[in-house]
XYZ file of C-alpha atoms in Angstrom:
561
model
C 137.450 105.875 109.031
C 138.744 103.297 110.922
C 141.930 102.392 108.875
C 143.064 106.241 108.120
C 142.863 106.814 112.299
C 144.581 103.725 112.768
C 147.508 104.354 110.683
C 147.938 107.767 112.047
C 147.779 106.308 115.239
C 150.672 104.243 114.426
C 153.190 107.001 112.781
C 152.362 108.891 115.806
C 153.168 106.972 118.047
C 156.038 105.496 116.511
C 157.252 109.014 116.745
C 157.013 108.945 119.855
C 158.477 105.606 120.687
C 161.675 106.838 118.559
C 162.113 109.947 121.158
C 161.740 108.287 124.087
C 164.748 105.991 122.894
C 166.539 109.104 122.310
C 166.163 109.999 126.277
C 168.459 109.090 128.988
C 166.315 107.242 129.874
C 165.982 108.779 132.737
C 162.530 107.614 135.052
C 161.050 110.964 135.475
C 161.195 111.983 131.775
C 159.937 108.417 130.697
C 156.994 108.450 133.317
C 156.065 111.938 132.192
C 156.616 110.840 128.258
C 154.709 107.636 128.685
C 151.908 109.817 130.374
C 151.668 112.259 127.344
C 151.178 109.278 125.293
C 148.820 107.246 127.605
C 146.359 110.665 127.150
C 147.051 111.705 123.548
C 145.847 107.640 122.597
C 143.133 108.028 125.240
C 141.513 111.203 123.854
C 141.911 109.819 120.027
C 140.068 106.592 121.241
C 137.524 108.204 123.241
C 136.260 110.849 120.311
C 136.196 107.254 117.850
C 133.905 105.667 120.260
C 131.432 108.442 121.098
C 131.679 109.077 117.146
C 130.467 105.442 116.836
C 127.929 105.103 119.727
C 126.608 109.078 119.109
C 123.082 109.190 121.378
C 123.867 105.928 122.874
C 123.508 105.548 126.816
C 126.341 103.306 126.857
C 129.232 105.781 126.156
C 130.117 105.990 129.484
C 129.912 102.170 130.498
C 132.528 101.106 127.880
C 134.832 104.164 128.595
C 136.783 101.549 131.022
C 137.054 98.794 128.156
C 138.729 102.159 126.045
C 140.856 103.116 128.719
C 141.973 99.663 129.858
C 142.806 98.930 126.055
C 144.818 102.031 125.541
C 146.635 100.979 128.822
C 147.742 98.059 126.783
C 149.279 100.254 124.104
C 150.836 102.585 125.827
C 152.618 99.648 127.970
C 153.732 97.705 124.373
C 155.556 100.740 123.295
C 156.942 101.877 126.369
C 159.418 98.771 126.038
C 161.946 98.810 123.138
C 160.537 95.570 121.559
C 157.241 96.605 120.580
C 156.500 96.751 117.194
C 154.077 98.971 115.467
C 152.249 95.779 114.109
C 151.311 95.422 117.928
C 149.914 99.072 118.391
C 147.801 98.621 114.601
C 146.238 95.368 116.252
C 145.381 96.544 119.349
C 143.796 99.643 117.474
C 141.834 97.320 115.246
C 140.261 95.295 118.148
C 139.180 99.010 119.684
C 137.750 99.786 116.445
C 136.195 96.648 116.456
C 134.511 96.522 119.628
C 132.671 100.170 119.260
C 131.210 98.856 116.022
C 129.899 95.799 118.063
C 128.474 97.995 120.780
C 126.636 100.297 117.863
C 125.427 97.452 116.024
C 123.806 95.757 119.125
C 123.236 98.192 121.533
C 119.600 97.044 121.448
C 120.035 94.427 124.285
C 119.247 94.689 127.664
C 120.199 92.834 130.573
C 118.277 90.886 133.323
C 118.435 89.088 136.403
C 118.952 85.035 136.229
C 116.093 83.217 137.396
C 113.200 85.432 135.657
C 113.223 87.760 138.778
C 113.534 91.578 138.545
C 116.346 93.076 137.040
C 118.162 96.388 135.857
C 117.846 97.317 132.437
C 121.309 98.073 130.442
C 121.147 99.238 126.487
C 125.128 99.243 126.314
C 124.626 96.872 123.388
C 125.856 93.713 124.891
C 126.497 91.099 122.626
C 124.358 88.192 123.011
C 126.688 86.023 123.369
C 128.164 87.691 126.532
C 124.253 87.488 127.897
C 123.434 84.303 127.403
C 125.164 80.895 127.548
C 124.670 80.204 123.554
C 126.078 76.403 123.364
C 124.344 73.600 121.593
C 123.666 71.865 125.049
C 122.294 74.867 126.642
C 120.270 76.177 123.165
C 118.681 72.388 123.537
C 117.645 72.613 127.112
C 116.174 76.485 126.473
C 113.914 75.101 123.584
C 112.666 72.242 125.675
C 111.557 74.315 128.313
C 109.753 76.577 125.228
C 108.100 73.074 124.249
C 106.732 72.609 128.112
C 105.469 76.317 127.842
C 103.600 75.813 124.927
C 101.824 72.677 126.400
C 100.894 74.465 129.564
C 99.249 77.117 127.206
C 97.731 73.974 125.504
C 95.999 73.028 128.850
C 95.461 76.345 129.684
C 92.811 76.820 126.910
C 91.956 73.045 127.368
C 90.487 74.232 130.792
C 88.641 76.874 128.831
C 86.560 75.118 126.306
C 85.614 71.838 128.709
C 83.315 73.899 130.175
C 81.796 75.089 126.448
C 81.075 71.717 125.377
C 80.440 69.978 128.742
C 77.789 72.908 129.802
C 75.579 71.879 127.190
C 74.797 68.190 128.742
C 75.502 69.780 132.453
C 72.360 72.414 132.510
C 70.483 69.538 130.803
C 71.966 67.464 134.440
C 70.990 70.080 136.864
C 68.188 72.113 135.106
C 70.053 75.330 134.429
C 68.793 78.103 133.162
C 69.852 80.264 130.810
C 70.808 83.086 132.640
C 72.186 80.390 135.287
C 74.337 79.426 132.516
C 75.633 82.512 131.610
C 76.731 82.997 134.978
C 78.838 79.515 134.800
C 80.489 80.725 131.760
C 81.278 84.490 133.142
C 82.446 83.096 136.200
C 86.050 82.591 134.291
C 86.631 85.645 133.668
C 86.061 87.065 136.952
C 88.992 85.271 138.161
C 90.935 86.012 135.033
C 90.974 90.032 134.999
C 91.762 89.763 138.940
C 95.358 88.298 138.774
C 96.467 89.846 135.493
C 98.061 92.912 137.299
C 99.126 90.617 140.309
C 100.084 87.972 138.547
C 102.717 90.830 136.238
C 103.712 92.421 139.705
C 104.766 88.972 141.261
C 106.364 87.428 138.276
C 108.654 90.755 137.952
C 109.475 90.566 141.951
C 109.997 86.698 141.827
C 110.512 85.238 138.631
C 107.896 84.148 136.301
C 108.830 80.646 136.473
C 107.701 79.891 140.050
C 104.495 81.936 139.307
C 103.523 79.808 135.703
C 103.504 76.723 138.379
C 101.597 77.918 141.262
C 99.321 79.197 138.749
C 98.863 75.701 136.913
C 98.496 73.994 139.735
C 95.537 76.548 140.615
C 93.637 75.949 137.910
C 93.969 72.441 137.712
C 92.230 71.841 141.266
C 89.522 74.382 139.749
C 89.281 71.528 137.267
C 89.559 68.681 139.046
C 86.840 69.837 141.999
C 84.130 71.066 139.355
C 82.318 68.012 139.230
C 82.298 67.604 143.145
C 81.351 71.501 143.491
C 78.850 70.972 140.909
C 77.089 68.566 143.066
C 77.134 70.849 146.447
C 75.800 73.613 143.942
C 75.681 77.139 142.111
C 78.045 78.615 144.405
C 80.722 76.152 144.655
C 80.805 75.816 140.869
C 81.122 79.342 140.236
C 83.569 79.504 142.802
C 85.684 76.592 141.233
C 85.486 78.634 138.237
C 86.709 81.297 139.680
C 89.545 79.531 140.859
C 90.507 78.325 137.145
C 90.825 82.005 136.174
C 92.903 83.164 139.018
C 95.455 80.322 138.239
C 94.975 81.421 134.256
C 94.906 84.947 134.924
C 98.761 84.315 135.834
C 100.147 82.477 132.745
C 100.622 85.194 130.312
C 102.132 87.656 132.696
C 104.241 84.669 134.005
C 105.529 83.471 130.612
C 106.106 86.348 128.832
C 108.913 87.332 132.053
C 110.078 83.889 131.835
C 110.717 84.113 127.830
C 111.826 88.182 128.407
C 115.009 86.784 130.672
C 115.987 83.111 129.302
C 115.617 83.718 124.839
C 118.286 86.153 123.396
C 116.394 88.634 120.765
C 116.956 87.146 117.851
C 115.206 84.479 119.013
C 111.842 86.064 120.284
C 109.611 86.374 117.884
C 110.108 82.417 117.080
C 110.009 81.490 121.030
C 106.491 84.012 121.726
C 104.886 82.590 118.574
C 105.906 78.791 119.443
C 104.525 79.578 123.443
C 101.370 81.262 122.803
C 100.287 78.929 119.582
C 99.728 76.856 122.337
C 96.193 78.752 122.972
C 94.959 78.166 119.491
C 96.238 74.710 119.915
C 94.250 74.156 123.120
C 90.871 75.477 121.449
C 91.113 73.635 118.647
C 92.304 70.371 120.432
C 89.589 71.100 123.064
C 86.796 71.308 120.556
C 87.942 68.365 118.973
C 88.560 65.892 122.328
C 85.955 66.971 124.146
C 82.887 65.480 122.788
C 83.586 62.054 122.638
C 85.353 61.788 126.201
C 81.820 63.096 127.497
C 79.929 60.169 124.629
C 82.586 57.566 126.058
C 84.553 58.099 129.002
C 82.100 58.725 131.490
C 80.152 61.609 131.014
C 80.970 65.088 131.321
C 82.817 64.899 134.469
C 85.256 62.834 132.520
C 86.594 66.332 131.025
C 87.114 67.849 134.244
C 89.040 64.819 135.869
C 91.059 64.116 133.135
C 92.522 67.591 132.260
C 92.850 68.212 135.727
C 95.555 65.323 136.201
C 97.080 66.328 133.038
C 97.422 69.789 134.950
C 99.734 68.325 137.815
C 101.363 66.184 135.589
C 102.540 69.278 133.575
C 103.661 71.055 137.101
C 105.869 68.044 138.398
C 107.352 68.180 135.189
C 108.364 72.251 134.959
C 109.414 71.794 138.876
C 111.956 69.223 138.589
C 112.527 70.370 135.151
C 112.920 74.263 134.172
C 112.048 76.043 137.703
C 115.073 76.111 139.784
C 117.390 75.893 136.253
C 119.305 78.906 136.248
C 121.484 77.885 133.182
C 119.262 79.153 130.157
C 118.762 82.527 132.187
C 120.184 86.033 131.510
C 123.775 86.662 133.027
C 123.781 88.797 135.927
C 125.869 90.949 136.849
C 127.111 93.187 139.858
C 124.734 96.500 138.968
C 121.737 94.064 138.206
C 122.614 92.997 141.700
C 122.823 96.597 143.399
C 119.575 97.694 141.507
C 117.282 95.146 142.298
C 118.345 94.542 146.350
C 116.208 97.338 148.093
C 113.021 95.586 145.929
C 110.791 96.556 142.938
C 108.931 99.434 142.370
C 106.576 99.922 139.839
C 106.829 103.062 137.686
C 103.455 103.329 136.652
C 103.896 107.092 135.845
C 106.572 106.332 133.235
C 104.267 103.214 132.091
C 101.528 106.142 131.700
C 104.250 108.299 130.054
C 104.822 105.928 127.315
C 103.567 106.030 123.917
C 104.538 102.506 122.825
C 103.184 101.362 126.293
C 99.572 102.990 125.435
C 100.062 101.320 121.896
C 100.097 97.901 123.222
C 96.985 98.300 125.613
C 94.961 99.285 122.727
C 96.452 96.757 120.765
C 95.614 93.470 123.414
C 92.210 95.386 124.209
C 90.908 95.124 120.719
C 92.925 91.398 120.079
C 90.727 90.196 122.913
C 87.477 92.257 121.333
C 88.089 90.706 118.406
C 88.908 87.047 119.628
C 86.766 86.371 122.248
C 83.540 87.987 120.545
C 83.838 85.816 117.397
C 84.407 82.770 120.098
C 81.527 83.340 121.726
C 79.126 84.178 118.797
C 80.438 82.742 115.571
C 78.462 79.358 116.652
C 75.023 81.131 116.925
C 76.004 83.572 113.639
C 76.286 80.171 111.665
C 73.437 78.675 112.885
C 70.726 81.557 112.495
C 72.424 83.528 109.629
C 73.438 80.530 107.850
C 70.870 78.199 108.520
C 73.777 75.528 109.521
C 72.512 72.746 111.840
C 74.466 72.495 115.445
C 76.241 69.650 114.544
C 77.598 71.069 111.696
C 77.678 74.609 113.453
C 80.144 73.201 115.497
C 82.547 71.313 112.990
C 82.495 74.932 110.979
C 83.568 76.551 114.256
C 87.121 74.841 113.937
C 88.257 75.450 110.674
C 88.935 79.002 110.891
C 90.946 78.129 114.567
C 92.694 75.352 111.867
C 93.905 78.228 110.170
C 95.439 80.032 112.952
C 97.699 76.462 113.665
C 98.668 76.655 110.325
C 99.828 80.266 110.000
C 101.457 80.095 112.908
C 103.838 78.047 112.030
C 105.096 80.682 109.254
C 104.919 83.960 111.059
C 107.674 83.274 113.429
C 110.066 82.336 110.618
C 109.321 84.581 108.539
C 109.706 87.760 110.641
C 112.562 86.345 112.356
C 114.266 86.199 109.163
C 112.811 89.747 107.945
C 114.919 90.930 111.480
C 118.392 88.768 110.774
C 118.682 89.312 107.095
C 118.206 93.190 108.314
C 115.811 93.351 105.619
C 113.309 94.906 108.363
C 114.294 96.999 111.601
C 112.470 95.012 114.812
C 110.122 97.767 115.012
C 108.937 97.483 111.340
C 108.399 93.670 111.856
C 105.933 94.795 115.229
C 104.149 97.236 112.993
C 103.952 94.692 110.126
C 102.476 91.473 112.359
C 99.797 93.782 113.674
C 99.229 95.628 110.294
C 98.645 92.454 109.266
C 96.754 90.545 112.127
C 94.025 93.692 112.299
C 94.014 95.356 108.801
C 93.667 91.672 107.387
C 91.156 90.789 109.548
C 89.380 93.965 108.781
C 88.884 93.367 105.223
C 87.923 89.562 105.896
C 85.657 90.440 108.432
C 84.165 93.542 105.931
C 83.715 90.864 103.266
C 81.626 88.382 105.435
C 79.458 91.297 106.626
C 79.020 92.663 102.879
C 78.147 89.303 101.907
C 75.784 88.471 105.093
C 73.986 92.024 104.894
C 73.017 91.249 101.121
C 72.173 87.488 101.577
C 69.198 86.639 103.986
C 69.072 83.563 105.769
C 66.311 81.751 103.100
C 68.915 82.670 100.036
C 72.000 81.333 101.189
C 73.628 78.642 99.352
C 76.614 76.398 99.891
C 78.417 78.580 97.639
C 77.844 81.546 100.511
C 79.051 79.433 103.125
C 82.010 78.595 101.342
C 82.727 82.126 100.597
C 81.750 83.297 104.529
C 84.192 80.080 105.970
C 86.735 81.166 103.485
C 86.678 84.733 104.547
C 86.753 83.794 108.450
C 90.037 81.430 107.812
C 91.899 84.356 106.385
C 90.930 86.386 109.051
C 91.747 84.047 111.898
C 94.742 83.139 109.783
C 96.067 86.549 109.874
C 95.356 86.919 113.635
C 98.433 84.722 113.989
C 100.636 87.665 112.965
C 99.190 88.745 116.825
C 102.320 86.516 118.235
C 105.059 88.660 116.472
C 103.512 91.829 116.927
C 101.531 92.529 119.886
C 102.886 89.625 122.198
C 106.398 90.843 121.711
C 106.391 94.181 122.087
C 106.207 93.527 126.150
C 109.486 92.340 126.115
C 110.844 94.167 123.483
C 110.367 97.429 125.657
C 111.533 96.214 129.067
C 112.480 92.550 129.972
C 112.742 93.281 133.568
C 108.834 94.698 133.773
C 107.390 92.373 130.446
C 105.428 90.805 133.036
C 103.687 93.448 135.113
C 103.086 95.541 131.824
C 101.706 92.676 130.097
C 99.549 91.819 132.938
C 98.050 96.015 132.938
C 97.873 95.309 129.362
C 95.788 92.225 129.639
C 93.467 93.276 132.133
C 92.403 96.175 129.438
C 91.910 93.079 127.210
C 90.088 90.927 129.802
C 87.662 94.244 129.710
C 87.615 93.858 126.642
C 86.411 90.364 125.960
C 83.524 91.031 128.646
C 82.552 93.789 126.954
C 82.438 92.414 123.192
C 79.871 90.102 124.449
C 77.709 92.582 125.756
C 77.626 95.075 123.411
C 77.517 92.320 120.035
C 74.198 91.238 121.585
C 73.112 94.821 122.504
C 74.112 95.586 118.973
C 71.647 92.746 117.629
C 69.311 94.400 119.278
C 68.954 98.032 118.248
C 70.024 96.900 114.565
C 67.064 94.419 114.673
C 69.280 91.334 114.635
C 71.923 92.563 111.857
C 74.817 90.353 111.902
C 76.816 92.566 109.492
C 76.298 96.205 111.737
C 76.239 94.320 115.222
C 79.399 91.946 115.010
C 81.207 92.457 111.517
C 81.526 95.460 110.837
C 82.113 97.160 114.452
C 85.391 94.889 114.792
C 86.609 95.677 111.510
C 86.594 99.363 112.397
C 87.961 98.759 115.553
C 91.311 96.576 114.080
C 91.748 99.572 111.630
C 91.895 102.425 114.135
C 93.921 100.140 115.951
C 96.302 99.004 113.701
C 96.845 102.685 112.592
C 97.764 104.002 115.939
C 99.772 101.405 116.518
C 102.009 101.889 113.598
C 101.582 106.105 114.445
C 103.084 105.011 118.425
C 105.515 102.055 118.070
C 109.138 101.652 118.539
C 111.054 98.572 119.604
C 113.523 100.505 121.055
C 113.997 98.950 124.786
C 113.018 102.141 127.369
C 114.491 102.578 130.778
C 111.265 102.967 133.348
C 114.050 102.960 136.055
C 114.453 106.417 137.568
């Protein structure tokens, strides 16, 4: 289409160059002449672009780039040197641009420094938003690498307290319910700041908030030992503490990775930033025991991952927070938008289909997760007559698996996008058909196999099969980081961080709530592992999964009125 419009471009307005030679070249007839020309290429250009860009938003914004390019025709041929190779270029580079603007008009625009921003879907290239050079690519993947290890600390600060509990309530005479409260106390912290923590990163940037928050739960670290000795309270409160500064870091990161990593890049950049979680448990698990057997006890855990807390934040502060040069462009509108403040459009968050997709989503991620975190130990142990020690060396390998797999999912879907063998939205609704419909049928198998094999008939042959089940299931829970932990971003970069922190306060419900119920479930079913914690999951991923590939798009929505 482009080549037959062209060339009758050019014969017509050859035709028109040849008259206005013919004139007397008098001004008034040449202005007027040069005028009917000016609209006659205007018009033509205009009904190619809004042939090209049909239902996109962006029409309007690239109208000047039309106009100001058919200025520069008009002008070639209103001088008797121009050449009608000139006119056929110029024509081509029009041409050119609209198919550039269709083909990416998935991009949006936000404000440097990970603050607020307007949103624009005029398709702008990404390497008109971004600063793309080697130098700049290098520095933008470093600060992904100190992301990832303050997600590694971040779970770090998690599981100290799971191993170092057991030799603390030993220490202080705990009981039972006394240390369920130490362990809860987290999460009270945790679901407080995930909505503040979004609403802050979105007003100032998520980069300042990720370091404040750090530097939170690090002192919640470092004190425990010292609050431990004044008491209950002071413990639980120091708790506390380490889940407001957590509570932060999602919410935080996901607006810092939404403004400074061009699309194409995402799914790679989420994956390589949030592995750092499974990283952290697994690492945790591992470290752990013997700095309590050889370091000093258990206070050793606190002290030490505290200081490795600050050491992180002196290294993002003189580092990555005040470096603008990875960031978004911004330009004048982003500018005029964002200077009267932010508001929150939780109406059009309610409004949204794909928003509603992603809270079930995290909820039942966190269901899922944090259930099987808190149980699996005990399921091995009474189910599978494992000893502790052995209980807890099982307990890794399917968190092994998630590492592993995680390194492939990124890749892979990344190269499902670029190779445009999959839209973006069919790589969301792949990951999480694949993180919750395969963990469905892994976590069906293990409860077939558990409600058919009682504790006194199980064999090493069962365990195998059980552990072998649970790695594919944790193993396809990595797909989570391409799916689920994307679709924040891929909806709105300027609020990424205030919906992901609504969206992880449904999860944080979530994970408090899996707890209770799995043991109220043991209960009523008269201690059925299969019907209290396998099975109720499984159903839960599939109705999950299912809506989610019923709701999704990728497409990026305005929430700006």
């Amino acid at each position: 289409m482009f080549a037959s419009t062209s060339n009758q471009s050019v014969m017509n307005v050859n035709a028109s160059s040849l008259s206005l030679r013919n004139e007397n070249n008098e001004n008034k007839t040449g202005k007027a002449t040069s005028r009917t020309i000016r609209s006659s290429i205007q018009n033509r250009l205009t009904f190619r672009k809004r042939q090209q860009l049909s239902k996109n938003n962006a029409t309007s914004k690239f109208s000047g780039g039309y106009s100001s390019n058919a200025d520069v025709v008009v002008s070639s041929f209103s001088s008797p040197s121009s050449s009608s190779s000139s006119l056929l270029k110029h024509e081509k580079e029009a041409s050119s641009r609209a198919f550039d603007v269709s083909n990416n008009k998935r991009q949006v625009i936000a404000k440097a420094g990970g603050g607020a921003s307007a949103e624009d879907t005029s398709g702008v290239p990404e390497s008109e938003l971004f600063d793309l050079s080697e130098g700049t690519n290098k520095k933008r993947w470093a600060m992904v690498f100190s992301l990832f290890v303050a997600f590694v600390l971040c779970n770090l600060d998690k599981v100290n307290m799971s191993v170092a509990i057991v030799p603390m309530a030993k220490s202080f005479g705990w009981t039972a319910t006394q240390k369920g409260l130490v362990a809860s106390a987290f999460f009270w912290g945790y679901a407080f700041t995930q909505i503040p923590g979004g609403w802050l990163s979105s007003k100032y940037g998520g980069k300042a908030v990720l370091f404040y928050g750090v530097v939170l739960w690090s002192l919640g670290t470092l004190i425990a030992p010292w609050c431990a000795g004044l008491g209950m309270g002071p413990l639980l409160a120091s708790r506390f503490l380490v889940g407001l500064g957590e509570g932060v870091a999602p919410s935080a990161a996901t607006g810092i990775l939404a403004k400074t990593i061009p699309a194409s890049q995402r799914s790679k950049a989420v994956t390589a930033t949030f592995g750092g979680l499974d990283v952290g448990s697994l690492l945790g698990l591992l470290i752990a025991p013997p700095i309590i057997l050889f370091l000093g006890g258990w206070q050793a855990v606190f002290y030490l991952f505290g200081v490795l807390g600050f050491v992180w934040g002196l290294w993002w502060w003189f580092g990555y927070a005040n470096d603008k040069s990875v960031d978004m462009k911004e330009t004048e509108a982003d500018s005029s938008k964002v200077s009267g403040g932010l508001n929150i459009p939780w109406v059009k968050f309610a409004k949204s289909k794909e928003f509603w997709a992603l809270m079930v989503a995290h909820f039942t991620w966190n269901y899922f997760s944090y259930g099987l975190l808190a149980w699996l130990p005990s399921f091995l142990s009474s189910a599978l007559n494992v000893s502790l020690a052995k209980s807890s060396f099982l307990s890794i390998l399917p968190y092994l698996s998630t590492v592993a797999v995680t390194t492939l999912v990124a890749p892979i879907a990344d190269s499902l996008e670029n190779k445009g063998i999959l839209s973006r939205t069919d790589v969301r609704k792949m990951s999480q058909t694949l993180c919750f419909g395969g963990g469905a049928v892994a976590l069906s198998t293990v409860g077939f196999i558990v409600s058919r094999t009682p504790p006194a008939s199980v064999t090493n042959t069962t365990i195998v099969m059980i552990m072998s089940a649970l790695a594919f299931c944790f193993g396809m829970g990595a797909w989570v980081r391409t799916g689920l932990f994307c679709g924040h971003q891929d909806l709105s970069p300027k609020y990424a961080s205030i919906m992901l922190g609504v969206t992880n306060t449904a999860a944080a419900i979530g994970s408090l709530l899996s707890t209770f119920f799995i043991g109220y479930f043991m209960e009523v079913t008269n201690g059925s592992w299969a019907w209290s914690l396998f099975y109720p999951i499984a159903a839960l991923q599939v109705a999950s999964a299912l809506l989610f590939s019923a709701l999704w798009k990728s497409t990026p929505i305005d929430f700006d009125p």
